[in-house]
Coordinates of C-alpha atoms in Angstrom, one line a residue:
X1045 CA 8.1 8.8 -30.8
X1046 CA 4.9 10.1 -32.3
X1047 CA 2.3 11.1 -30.0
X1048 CA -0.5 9.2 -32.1
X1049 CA 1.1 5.7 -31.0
X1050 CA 0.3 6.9 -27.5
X1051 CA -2.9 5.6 -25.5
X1052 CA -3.8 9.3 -24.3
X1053 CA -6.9 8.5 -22.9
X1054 CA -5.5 6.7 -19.9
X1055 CA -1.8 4.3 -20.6
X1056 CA 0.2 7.4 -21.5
X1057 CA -1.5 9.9 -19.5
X1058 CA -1.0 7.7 -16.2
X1059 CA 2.2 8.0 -16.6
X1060 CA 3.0 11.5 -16.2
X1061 CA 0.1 13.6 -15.6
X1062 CA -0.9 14.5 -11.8
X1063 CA 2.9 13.4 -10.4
X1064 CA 2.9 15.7 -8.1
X1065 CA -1.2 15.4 -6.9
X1066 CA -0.7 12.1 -6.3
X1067 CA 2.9 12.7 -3.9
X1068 CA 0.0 15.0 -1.6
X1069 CA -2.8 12.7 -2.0
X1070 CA -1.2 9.4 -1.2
X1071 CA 0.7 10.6 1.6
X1072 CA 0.0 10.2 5.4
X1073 CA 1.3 13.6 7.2
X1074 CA 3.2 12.9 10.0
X1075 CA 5.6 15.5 11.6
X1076 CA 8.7 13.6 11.1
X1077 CA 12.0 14.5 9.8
X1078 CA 12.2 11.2 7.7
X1079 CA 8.7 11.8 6.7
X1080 CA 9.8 15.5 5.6
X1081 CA 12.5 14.1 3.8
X1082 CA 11.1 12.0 2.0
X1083 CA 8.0 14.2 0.9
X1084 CA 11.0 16.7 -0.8
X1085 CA 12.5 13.6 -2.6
X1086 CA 9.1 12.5 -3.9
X1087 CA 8.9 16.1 -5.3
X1088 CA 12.2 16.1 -6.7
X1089 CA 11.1 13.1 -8.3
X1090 CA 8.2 14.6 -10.1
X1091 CA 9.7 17.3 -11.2
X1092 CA 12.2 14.8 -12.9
X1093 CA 9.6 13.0 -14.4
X1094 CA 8.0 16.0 -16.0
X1095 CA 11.3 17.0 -17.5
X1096 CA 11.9 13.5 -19.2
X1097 CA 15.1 12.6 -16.7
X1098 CA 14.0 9.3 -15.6
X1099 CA 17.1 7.9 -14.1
X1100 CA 17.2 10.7 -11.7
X1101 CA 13.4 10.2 -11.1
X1102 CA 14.4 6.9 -10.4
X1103 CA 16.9 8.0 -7.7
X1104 CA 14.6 10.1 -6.1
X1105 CA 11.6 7.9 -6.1
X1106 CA 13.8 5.2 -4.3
X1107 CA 14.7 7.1 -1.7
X1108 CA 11.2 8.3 -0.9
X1109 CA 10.2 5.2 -0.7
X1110 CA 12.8 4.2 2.0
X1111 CA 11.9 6.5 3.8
X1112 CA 8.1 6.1 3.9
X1113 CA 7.8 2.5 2.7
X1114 CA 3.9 1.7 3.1
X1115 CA 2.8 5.3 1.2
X1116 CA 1.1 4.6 -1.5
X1117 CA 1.7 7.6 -3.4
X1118 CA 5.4 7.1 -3.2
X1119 CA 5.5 3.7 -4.7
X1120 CA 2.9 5.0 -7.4
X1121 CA 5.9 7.8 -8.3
X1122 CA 8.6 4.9 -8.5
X1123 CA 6.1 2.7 -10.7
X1124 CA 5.9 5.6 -13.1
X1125 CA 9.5 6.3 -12.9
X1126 CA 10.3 2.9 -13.9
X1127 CA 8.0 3.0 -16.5
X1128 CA 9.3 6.1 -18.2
X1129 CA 13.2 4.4 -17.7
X1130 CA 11.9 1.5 -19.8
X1131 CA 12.1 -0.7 -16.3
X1132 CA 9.2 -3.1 -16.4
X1133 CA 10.1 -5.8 -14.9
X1134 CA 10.9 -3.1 -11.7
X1135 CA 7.5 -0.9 -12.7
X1136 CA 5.7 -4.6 -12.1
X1137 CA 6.9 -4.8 -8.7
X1138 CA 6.5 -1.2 -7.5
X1139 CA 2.6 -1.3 -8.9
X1140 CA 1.9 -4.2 -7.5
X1141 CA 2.9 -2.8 -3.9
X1142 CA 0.5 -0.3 -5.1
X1143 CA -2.1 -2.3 -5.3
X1144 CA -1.6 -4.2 -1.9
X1145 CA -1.3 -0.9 -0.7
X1146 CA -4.4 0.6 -2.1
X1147 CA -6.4 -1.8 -4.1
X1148 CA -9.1 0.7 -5.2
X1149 CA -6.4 2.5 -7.3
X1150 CA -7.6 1.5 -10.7
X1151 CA -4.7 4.0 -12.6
X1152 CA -2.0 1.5 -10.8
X1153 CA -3.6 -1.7 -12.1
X1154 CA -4.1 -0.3 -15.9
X1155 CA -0.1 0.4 -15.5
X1156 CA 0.4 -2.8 -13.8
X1157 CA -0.9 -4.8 -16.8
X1158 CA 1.0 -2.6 -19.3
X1159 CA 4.6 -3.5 -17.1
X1160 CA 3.7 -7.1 -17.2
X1161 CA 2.4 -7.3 -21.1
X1162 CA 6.2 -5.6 -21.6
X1163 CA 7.6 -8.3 -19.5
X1164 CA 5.9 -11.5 -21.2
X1165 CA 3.8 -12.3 -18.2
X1166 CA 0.6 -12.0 -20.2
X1167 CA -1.8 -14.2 -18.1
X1168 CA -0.7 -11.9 -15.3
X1169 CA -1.9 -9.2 -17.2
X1170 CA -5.0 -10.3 -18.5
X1171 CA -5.9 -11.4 -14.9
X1172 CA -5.2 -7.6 -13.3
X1173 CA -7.1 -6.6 -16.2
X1174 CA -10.0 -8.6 -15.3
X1175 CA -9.8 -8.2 -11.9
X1176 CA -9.7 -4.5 -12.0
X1177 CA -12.1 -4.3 -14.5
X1178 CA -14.9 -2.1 -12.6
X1179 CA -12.2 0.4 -11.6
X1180 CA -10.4 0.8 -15.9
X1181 CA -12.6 2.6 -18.5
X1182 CA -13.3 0.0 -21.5
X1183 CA -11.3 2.3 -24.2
X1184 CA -8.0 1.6 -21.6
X1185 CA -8.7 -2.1 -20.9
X1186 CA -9.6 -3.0 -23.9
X1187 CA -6.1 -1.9 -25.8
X1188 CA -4.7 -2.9 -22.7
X1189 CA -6.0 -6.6 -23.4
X1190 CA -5.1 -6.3 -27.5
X1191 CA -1.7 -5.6 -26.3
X1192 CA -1.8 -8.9 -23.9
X1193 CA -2.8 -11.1 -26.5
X1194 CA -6.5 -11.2 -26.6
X1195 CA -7.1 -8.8 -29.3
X1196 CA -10.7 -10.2 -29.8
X1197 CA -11.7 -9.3 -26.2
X1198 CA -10.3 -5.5 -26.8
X1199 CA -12.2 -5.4 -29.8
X1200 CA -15.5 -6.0 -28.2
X1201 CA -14.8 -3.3 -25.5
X1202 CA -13.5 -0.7 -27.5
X1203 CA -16.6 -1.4 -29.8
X1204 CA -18.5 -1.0 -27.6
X1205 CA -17.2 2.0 -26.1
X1206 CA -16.7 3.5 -29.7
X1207 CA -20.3 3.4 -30.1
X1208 CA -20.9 5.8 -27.4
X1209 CA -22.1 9.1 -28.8
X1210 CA -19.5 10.4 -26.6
X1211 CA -16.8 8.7 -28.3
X1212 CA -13.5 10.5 -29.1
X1213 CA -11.2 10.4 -31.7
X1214 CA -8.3 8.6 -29.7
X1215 CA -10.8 6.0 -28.3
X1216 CA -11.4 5.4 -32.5
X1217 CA -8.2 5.5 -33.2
X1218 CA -7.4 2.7 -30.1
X1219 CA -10.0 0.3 -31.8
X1220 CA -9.0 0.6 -35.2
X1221 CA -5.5 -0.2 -33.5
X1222 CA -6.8 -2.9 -32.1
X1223 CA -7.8 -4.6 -35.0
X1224 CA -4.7 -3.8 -36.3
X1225 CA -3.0 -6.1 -34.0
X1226 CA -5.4 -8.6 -34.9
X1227 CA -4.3 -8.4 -38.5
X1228 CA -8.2 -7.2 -39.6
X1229 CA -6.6 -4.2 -42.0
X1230 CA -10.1 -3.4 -44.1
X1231 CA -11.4 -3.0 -41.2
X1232 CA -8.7 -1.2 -39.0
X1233 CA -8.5 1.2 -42.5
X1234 CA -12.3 2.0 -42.0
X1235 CA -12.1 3.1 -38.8
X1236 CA -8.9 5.1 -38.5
X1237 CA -10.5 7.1 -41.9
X1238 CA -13.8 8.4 -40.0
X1239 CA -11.2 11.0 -38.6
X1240 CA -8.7 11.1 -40.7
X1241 CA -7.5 12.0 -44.3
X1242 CA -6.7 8.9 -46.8
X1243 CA -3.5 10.1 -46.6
X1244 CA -3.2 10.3 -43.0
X1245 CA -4.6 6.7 -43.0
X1246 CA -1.9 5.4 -45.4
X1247 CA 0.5 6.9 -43.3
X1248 CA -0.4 5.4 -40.3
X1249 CA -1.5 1.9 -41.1
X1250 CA 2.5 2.1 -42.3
X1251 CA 3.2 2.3 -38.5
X1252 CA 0.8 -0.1 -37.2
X1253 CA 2.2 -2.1 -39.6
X1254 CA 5.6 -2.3 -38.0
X1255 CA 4.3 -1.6 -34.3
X1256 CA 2.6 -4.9 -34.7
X1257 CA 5.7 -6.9 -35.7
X1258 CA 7.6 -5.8 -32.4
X1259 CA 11.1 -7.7 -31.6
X1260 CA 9.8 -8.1 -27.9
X1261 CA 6.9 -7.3 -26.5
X1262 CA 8.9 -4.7 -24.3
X1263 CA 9.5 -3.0 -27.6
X1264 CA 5.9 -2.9 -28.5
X1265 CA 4.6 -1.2 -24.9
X1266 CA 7.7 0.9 -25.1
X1267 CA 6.1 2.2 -28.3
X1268 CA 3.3 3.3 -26.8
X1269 CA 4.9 4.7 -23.7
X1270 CA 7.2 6.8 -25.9
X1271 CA 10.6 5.2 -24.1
X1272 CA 13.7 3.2 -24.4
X1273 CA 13.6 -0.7 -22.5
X1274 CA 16.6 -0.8 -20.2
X1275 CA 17.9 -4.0 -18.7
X1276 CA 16.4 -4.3 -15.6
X1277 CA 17.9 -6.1 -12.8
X1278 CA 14.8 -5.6 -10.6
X1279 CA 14.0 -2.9 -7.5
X1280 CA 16.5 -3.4 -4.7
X1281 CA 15.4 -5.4 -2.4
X1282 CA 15.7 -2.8 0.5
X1283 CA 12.2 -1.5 -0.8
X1284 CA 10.4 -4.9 -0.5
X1285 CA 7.0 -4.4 0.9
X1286 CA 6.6 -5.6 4.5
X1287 CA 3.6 -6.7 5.8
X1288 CA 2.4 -4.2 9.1
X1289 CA 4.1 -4.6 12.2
X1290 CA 7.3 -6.4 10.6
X1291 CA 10.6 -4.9 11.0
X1292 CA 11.0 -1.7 8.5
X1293 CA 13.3 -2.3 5.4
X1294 CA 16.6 -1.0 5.1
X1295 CA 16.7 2.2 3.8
X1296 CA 18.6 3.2 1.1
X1297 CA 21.0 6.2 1.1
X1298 CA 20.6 9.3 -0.3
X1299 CA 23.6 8.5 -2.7
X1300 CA 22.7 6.5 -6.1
X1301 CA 21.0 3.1 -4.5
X1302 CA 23.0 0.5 -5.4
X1303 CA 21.2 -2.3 -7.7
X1304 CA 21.9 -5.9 -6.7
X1305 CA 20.4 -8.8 -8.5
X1306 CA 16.8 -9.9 -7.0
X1307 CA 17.1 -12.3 -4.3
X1308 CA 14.2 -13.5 -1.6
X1309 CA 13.7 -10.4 0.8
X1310 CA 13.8 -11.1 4.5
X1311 CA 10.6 -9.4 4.9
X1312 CA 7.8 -10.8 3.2
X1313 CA 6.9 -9.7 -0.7
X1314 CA 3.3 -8.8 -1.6
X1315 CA 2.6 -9.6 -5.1
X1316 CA 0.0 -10.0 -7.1
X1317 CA -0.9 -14.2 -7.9
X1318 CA 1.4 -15.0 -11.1
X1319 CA -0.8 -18.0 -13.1
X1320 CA 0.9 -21.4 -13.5
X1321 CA 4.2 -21.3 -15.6
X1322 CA 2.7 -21.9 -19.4
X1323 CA 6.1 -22.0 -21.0
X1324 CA 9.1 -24.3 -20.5
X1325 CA 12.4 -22.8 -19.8
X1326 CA 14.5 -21.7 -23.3
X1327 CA 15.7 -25.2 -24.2
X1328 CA 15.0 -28.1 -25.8
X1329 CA 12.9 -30.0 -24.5
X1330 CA 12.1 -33.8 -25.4
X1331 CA 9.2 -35.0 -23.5
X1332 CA 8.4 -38.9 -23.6
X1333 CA 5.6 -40.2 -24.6
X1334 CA 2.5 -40.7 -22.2
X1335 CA 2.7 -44.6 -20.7
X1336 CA -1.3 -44.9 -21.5
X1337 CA -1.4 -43.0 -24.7
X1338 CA -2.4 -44.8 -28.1
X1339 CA -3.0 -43.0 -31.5
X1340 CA -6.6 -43.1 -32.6
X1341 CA -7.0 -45.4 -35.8
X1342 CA -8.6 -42.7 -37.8
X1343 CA -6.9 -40.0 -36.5
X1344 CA -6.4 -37.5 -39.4
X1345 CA -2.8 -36.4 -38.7
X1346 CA -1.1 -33.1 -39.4
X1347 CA -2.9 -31.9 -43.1
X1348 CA -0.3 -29.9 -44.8
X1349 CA -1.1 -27.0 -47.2
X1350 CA 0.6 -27.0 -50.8
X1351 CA 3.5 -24.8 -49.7
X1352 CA 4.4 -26.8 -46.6
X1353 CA 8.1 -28.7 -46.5
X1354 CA 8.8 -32.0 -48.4
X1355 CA 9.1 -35.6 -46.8
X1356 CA 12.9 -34.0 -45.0
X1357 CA 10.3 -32.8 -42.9
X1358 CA 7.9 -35.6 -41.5
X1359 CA 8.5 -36.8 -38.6
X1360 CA 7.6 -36.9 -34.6
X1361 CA 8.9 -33.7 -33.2
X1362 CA 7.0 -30.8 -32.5
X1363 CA 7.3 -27.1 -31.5
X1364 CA 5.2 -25.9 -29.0
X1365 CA 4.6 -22.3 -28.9
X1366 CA 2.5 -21.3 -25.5
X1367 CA -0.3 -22.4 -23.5
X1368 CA -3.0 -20.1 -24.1
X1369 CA -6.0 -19.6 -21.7
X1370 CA -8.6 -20.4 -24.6
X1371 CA -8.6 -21.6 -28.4
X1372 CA -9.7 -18.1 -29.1
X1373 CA -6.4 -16.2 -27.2
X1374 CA -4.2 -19.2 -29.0
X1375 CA -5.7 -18.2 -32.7
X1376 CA -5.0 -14.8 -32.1
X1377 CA -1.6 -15.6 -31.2
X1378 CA -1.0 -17.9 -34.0
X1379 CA -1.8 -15.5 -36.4
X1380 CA 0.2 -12.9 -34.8
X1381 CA 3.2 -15.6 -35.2
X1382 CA 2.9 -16.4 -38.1
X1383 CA 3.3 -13.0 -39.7
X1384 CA 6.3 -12.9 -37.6
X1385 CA 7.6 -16.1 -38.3
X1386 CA 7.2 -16.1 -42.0
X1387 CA 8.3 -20.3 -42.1
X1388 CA 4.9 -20.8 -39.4
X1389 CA 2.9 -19.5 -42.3
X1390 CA 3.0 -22.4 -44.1
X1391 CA 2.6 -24.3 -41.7
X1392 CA -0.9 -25.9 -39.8
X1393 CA -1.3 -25.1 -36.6
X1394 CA -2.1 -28.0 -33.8
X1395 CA -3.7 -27.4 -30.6
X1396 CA -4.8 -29.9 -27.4
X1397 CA -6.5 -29.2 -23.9
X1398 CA -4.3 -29.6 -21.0
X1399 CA -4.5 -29.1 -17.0
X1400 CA -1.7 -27.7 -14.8
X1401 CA -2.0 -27.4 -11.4
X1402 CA -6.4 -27.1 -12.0
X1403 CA -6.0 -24.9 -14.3
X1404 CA -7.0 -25.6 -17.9
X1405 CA -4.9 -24.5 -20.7
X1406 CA -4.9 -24.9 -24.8
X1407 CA -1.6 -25.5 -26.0
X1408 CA -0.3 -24.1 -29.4
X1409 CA 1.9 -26.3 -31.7
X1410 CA 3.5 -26.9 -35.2
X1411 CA 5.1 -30.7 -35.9
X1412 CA 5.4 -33.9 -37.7
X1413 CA 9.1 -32.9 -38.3
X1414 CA 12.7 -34.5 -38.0
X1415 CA 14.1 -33.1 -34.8
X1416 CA 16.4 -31.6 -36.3
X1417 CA 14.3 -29.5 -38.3
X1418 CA 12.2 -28.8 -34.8
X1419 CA 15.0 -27.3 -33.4
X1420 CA 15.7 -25.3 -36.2
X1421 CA 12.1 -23.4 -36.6
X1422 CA 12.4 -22.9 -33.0
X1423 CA 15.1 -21.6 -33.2
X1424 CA 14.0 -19.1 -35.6
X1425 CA 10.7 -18.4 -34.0
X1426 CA 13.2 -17.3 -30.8
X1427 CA 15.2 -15.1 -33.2
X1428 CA 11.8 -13.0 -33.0
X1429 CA 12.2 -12.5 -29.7
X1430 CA 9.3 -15.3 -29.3
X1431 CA 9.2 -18.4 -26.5
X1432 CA 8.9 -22.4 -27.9
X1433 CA 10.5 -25.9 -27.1
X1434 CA 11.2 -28.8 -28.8
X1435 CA 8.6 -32.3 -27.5
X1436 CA 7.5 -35.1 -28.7
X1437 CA 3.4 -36.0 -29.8
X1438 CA 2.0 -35.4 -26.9
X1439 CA -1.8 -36.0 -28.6
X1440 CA -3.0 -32.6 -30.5
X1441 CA -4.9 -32.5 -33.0
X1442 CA -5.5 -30.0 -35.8
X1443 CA -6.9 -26.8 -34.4
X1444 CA -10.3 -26.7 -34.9
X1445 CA -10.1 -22.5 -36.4
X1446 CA -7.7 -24.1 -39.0
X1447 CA -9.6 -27.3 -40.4
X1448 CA -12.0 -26.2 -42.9
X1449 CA -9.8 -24.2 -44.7
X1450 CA -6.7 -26.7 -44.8
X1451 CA -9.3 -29.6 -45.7
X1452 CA -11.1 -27.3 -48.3
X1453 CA -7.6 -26.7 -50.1
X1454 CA -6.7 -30.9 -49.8

């Protein structure tokens, strides 16, 4: 992996650099053999992590943490471990006993957000982002929030934070990035040259190029983090996080721990709040028809732009491709899906307001197609490593970012 894909000024670098400071820092000394113990492991585990060997970091890391469940440190060394394995769906869990642990730690919740951008959760991430956002430099947040899909809110940090006479290189390099992701290539090409040769640019707009087409988003923050993504059954659930005074976890031998599949802990599991589920489960889904709804008499209806499919396509199906906290984060999206999806491209995108649980969402669709050719785009967009169901018209409308220029080209 080429160190210019990495975020040095804070992502990459919080992953390896200070291992062992933070094993002495986060540590309470007491003058116990267990506590003993588990201090060598830690160390053990550092040194690992310095020398690339994550698995055994891993092991290590896990057993200090049996040992001294409610250090903070420890369970900062088996986030980064995980991390560096390509484990994020384990590297969410161990920051986020981090951060009930110590929720001043800023580092933890910068890596938290990376491990749940990797693992699709990125509400979640945009939500630690925001609520940590006093405690993460802007030139880390705001790639952080590019990378969980609101590219327009990065750009206005790093901006800002490029405009600083201070500025580096790498924080320059992070915004023209950034825009990058959000497909603004005259502009990401004027940034990345103030430090670089046009040659050099060339060369690394051919990266972005494919960085920004990732199969999964796991792939994409692997990229940056210069590692493989493992399959990742989850942290064992001896080293769930108990609340004070409850009985201690199990501990976990000083052989390889064994991995079983997640299950509910008997202690209790401190986590940080996951946002209302915004995508159905990986199926089709046929959803009936509000009993109060009525189409508008002068509704417009899908417009369709020249190369758009013939009448085999009309009908009442539609795909829907996320729920999206505003129209802004679900226009970003949309165009990053359809440079993925080159059959979305011709497309026209459809979007409606909707509240779960109190909480308002914008909902991203494609339709007026035969089922069958629903299930079949779907089907494709998941082939990109993407999420989408199959519904029925459930009352969107053309978004409001695509009408003037589908109308203008009617």
């Amino acid at each position: 992996m080429k160190t210019h894909l990495l975020i040095s000024v804070g992502l990459a670098t919080a992953m390896l650099s200070g291992s062992l400071a933070l094993v002495a820092s986060g540590t309470v000394a007491v003058a116990s053999s267990e506590q003993n113990m588990a201090q060598k492991l830690a160390g053990k585990a550092a040194k690992a992590l310095g020398k690339r060997r994550s698995d055994e970091a891993v092991t290590f890391a896990e057993q200090a943490v049996s040992l001294a469940p409610r250090d903070p440190g420890f369970r900062t060394l088996l986030g980064k471990a995980y991390l560096q394995a390509g484990r994020f769906a384990s590297a969410t869990q161990a920051f986020s006993d981090v951060l009930a642990l110590n929720p001043a730690d800023g580092r933890a919740a910068l890596n938290l957000a990376l491990a749940q951008t990797a693992t699709g959760e990125w509400v979640a991430a945009r939500e630690t982002l925001t609520a940590h956002a006093a405690r993460i430099a802007n030139a880390d947040r705001g790639l952080a929030l590019a990378l969980a899909g609101d590219p327009a809110g990065g750009i206005a940090l790093l901006s800002e934070a490029a405009r600083d006479p201070a500025a580096t290189a790498t924080m320059r390099q992070n915004l023209a990035l950034a825009l990058a992701l959000d497909g603004r290539w005259v502009e990401a090409r004027t940034v990345a040259s103030v430090d670089m040769s046009p040659e050099q640019v060339d060369a690394r707009l051919v990266e972005w190029a494919g960085f920004a087409r990732p199969q999964s988003a796991a792939q994409q923050v692997a990229a940056l983090l210069g590692v493989t993504p493992a399959a990742d059954r989850g942290q064992p659930t001896q080293l769930a996080l108990s609340a004070p005074g409850d009985a201690a976890p199990v501990a976990v031998a000083l052989a390889e721990p064994v991995m079983v599949e997640p299950v509910a802990a008997p202690t209790q599991v401190v986590t940080v709040i996951r946002p209302a589920i915004t995508f159905a489960p990986r199926q089709e889904v046929v959803q009936a028809l509000p009993s109060d709804y009525r189409p508008r008499g002068n509704s417009i209806g899908p417009v369709r732009m020249a190369a758009a499919p013939k009448s085999r396509d009309i009908g009442g199906y539609y795909v829907q491709l996320g729920a999206f906290d505003t129209p802004a984060v679900a226009r970003s999206a949309w165009r990053r899906l359809s440079r993925n999806v080159p059959r979305l491209a011709g497309m026209s995108p459809q979007g409606m307001q909707a509240s779960v649980r109190g909480a308002s969402f914008y909902r991203l669709s494609v339709g007026g197609l035969a089922r069958a050719d629903a299930a079949s785009l779907c089907g494709r967009v998941r082939a990109k490593g993407e999420r989408c169901f199959v519904r029925t018209h459930a009352g969107e409308q053309l978004a409001n970012w695509a009408r003037p220029e589908r109308l203008a080209s009617r």
